PDB file as gemmi writes it, atoms N, CA and C in Angstrom:
CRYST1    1.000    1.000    1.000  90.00  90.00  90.00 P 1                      
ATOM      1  N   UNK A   1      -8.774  11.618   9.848  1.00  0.00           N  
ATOM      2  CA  UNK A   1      -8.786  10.205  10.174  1.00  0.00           C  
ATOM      3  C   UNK A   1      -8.362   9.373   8.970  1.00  0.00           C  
ATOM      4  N   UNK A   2      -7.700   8.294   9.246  1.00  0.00           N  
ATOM      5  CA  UNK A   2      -7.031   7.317   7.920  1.00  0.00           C  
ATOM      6  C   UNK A   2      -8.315   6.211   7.889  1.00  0.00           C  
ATOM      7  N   UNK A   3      -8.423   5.469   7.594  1.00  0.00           N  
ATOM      8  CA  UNK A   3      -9.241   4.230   7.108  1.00  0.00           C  
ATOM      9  C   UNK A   3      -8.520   3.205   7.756  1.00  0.00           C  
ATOM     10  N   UNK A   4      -9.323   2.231   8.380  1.00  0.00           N  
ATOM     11  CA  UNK A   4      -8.526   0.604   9.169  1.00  0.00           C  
ATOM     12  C   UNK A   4      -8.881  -0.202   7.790  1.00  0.00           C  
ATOM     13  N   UNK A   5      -7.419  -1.057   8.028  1.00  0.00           N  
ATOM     14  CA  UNK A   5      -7.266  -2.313   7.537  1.00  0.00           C  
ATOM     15  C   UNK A   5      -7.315  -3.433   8.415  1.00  0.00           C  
ATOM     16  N   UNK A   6      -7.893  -4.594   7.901  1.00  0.00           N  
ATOM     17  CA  UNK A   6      -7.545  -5.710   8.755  1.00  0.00           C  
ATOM     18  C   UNK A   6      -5.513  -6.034   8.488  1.00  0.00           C  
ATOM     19  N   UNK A   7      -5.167  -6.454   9.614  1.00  0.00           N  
ATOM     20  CA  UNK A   7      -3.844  -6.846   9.731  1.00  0.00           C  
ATOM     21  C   UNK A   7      -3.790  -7.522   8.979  1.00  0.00           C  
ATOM     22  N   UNK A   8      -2.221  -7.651   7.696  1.00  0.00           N  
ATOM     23  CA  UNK A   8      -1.981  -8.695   6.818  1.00  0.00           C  
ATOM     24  C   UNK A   8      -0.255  -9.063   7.269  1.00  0.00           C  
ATOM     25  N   UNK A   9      -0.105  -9.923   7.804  1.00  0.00           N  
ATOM     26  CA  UNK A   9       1.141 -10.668   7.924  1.00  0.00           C  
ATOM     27  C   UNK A   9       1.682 -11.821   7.069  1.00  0.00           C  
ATOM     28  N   UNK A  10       2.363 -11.436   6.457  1.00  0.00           N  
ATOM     29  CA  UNK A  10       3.109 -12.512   5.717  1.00  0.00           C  
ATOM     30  C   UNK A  10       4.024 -13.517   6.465  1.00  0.00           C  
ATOM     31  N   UNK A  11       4.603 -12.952   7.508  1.00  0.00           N  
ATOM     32  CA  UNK A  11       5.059 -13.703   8.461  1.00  0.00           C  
ATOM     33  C   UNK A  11       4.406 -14.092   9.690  1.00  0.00           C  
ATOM     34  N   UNK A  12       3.267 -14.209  10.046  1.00  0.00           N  
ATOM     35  CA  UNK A  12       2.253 -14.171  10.741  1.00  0.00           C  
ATOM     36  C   UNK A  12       2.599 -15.747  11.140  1.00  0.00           C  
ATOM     37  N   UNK A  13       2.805 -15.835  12.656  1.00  0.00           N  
ATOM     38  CA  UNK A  13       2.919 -17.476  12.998  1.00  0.00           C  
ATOM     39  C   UNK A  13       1.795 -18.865  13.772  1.00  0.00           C  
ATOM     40  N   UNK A  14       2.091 -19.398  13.078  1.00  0.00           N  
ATOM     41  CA  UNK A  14       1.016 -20.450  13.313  1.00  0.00           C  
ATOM     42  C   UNK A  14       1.388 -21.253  14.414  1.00  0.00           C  
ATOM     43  N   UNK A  15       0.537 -22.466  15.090  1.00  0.00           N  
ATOM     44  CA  UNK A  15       1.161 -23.199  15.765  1.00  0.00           C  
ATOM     45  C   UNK A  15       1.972 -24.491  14.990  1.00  0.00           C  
ATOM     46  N   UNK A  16       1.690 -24.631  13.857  1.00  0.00           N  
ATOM     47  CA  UNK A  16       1.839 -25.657  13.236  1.00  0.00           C  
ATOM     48  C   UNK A  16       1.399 -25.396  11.424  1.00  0.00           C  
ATOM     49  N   UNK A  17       1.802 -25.158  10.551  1.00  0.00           N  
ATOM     50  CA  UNK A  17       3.562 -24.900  10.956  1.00  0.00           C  
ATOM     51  C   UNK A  17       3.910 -23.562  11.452  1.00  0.00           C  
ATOM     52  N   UNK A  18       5.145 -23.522  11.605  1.00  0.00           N  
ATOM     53  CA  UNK A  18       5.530 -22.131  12.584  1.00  0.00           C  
ATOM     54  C   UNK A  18       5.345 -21.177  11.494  1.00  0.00           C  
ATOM     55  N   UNK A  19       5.167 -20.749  10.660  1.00  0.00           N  
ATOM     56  CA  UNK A  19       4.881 -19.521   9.505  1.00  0.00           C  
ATOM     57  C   UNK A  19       3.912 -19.809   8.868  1.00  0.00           C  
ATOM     58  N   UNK A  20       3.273 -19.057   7.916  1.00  0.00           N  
ATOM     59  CA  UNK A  20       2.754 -18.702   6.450  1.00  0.00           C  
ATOM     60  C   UNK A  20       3.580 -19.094   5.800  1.00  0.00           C  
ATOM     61  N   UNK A  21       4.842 -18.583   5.598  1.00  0.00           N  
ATOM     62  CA  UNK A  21       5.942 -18.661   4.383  1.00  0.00           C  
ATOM     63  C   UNK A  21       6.228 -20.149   4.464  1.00  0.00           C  
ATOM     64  N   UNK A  22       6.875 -20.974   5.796  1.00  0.00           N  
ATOM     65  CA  UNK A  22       6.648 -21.959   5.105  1.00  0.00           C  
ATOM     66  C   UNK A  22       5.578 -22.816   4.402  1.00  0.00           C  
ATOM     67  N   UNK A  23       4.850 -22.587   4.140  1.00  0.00           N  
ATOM     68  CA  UNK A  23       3.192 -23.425   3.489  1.00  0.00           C  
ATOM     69  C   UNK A  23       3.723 -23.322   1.917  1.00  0.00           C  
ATOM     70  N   UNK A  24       4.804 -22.242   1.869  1.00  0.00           N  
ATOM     71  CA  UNK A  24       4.958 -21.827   0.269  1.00  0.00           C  
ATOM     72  C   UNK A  24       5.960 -22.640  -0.146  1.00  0.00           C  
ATOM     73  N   UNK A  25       6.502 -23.260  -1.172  1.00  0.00           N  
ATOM     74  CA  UNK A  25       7.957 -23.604  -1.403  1.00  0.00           C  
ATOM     75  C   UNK A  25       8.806 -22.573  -1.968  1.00  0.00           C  
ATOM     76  N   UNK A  26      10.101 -22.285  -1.639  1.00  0.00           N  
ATOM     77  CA  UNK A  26      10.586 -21.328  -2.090  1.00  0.00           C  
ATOM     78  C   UNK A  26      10.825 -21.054  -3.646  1.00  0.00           C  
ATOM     79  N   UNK A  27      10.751 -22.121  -4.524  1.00  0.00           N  
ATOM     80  CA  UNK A  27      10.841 -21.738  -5.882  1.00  0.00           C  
ATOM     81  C   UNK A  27       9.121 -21.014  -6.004  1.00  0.00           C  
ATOM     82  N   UNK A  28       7.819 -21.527  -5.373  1.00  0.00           N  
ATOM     83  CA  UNK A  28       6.715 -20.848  -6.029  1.00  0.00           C  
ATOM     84  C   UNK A  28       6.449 -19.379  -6.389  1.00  0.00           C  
ATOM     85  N   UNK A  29       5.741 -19.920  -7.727  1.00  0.00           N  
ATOM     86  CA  UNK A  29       5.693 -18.497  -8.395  1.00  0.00           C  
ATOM     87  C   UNK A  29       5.071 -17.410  -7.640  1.00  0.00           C  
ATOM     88  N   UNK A  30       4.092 -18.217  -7.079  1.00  0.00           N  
ATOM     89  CA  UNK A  30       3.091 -17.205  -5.569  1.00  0.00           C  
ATOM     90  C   UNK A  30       4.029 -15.812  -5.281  1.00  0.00           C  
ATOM     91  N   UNK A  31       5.195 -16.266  -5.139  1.00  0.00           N  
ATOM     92  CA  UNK A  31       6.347 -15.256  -4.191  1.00  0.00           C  
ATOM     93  C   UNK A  31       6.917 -14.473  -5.057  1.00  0.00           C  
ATOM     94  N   UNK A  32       6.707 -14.117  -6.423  1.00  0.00           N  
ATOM     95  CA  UNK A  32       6.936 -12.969  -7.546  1.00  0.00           C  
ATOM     96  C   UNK A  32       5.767 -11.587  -7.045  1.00  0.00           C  
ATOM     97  N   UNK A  33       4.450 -12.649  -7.300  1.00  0.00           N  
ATOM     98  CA  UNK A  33       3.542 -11.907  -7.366  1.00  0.00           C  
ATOM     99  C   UNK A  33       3.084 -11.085  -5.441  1.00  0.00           C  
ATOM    100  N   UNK A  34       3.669 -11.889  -4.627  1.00  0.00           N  
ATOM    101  CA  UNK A  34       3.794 -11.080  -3.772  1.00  0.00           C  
ATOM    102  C   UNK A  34       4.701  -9.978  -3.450  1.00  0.00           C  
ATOM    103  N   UNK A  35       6.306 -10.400  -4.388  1.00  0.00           N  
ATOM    104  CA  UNK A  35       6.847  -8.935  -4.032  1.00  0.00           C  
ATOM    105  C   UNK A  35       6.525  -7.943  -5.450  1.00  0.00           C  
ATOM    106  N   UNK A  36       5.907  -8.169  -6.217  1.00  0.00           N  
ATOM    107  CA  UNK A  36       5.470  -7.642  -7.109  1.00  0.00           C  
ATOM    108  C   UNK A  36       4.245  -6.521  -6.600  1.00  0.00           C  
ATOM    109  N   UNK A  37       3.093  -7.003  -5.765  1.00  0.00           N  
ATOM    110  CA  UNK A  37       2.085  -6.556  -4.753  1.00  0.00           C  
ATOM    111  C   UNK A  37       2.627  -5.516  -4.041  1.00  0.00           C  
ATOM    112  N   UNK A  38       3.245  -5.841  -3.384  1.00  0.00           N  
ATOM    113  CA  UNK A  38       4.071  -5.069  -2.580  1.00  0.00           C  
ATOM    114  C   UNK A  38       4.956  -3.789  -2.885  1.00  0.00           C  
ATOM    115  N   UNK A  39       5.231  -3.831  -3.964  1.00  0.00           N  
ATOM    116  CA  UNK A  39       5.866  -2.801  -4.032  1.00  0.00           C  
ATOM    117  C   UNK A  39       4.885  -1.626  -5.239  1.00  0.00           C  
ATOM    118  N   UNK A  40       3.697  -2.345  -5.331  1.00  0.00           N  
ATOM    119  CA  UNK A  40       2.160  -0.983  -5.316  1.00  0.00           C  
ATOM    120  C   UNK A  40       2.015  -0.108  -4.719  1.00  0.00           C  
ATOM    121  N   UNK A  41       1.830   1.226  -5.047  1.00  0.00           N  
ATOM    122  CA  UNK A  41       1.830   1.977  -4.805  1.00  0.00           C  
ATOM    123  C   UNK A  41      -0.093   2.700  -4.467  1.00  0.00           C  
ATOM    124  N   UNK A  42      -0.244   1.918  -3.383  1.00  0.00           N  
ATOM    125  CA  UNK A  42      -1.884   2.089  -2.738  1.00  0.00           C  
ATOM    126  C   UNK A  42      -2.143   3.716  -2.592  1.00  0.00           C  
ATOM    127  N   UNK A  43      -1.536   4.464  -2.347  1.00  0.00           N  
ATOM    128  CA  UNK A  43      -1.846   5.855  -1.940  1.00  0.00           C  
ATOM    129  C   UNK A  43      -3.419   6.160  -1.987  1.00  0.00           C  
ATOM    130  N   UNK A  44      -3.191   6.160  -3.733  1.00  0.00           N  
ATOM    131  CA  UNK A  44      -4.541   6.856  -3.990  1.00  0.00           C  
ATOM    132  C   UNK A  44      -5.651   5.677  -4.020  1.00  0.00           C  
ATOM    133  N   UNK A  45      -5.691   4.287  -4.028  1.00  0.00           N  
ATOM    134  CA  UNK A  45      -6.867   3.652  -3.500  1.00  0.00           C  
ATOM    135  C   UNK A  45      -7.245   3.668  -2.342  1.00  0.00           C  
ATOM    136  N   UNK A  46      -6.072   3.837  -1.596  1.00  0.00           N  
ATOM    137  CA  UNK A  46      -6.055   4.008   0.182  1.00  0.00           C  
ATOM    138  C   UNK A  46      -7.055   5.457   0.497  1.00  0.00           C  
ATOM    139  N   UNK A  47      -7.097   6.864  -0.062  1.00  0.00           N  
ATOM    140  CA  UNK A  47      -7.679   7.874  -0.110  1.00  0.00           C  
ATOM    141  C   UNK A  47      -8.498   7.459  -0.195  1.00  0.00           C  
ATOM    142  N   UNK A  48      -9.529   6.809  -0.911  1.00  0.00           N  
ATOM    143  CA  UNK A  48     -11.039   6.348  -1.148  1.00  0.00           C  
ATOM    144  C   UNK A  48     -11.815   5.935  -0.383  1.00  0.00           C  
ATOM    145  N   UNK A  49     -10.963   5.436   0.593  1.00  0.00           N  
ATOM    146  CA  UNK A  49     -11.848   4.188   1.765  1.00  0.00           C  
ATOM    147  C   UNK A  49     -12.227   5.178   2.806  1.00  0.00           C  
ATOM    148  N   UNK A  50     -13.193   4.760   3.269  1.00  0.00           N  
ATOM    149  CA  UNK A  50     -14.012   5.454   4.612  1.00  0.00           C  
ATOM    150  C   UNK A  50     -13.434   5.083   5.448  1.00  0.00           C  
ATOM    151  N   UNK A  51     -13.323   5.619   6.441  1.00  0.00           N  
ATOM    152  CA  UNK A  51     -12.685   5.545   8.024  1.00  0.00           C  
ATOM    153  C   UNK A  51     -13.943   5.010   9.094  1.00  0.00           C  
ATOM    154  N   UNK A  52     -14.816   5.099   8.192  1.00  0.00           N  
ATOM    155  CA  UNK A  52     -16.283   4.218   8.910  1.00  0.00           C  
ATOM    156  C   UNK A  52     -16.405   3.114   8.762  1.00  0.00           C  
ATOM    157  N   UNK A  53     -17.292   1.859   9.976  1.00  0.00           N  
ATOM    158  CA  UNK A  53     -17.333   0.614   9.751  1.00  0.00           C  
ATOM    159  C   UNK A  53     -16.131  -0.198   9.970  1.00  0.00           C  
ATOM    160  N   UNK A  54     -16.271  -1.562   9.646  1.00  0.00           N  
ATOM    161  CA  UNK A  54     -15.237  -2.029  10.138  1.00  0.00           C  
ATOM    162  C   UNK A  54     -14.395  -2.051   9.187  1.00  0.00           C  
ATOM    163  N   UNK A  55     -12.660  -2.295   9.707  1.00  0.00           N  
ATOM    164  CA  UNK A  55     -11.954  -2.618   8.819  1.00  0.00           C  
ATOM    165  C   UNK A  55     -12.246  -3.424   7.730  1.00  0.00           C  
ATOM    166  N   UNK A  56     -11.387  -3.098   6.294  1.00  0.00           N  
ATOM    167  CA  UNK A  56     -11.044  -3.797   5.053  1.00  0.00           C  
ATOM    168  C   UNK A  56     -10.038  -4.634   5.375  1.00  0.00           C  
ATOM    169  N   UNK A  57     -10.566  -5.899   4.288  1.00  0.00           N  
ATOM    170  CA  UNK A  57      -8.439  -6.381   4.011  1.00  0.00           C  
ATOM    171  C   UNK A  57      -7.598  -5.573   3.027  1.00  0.00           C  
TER     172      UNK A  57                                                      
END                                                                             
């Protein structure tokens, strides 16, 4: 068994405004450190988590 995450969408749409991404301006620095995040390599923190209880974020 793998371990649940809660769902994380970066593009995840709102009614108002229609994205996440737009809330950001495109120069913010925010958006380094997210593709910076992203391209982490979780493997082995991901191994750790219990497959019990409810999902993590």
């Amino acid at each position: 068994m793998r371990p649940t995450f809660k769902e994380y969408d970066q593009d995840q749409l709102w009614l108002f405004p229609p994205s996440i991404d737009e809330l950001v301006p495109q120069d913010h620095p925010v958006r380094i450190v997210d593709e910076i995040i992203e391209q982490i390599d979780l493997r082995e923190l991901i191994s750790t988590y219990r497959v019990e209880g409810k999902p993590g974020y």
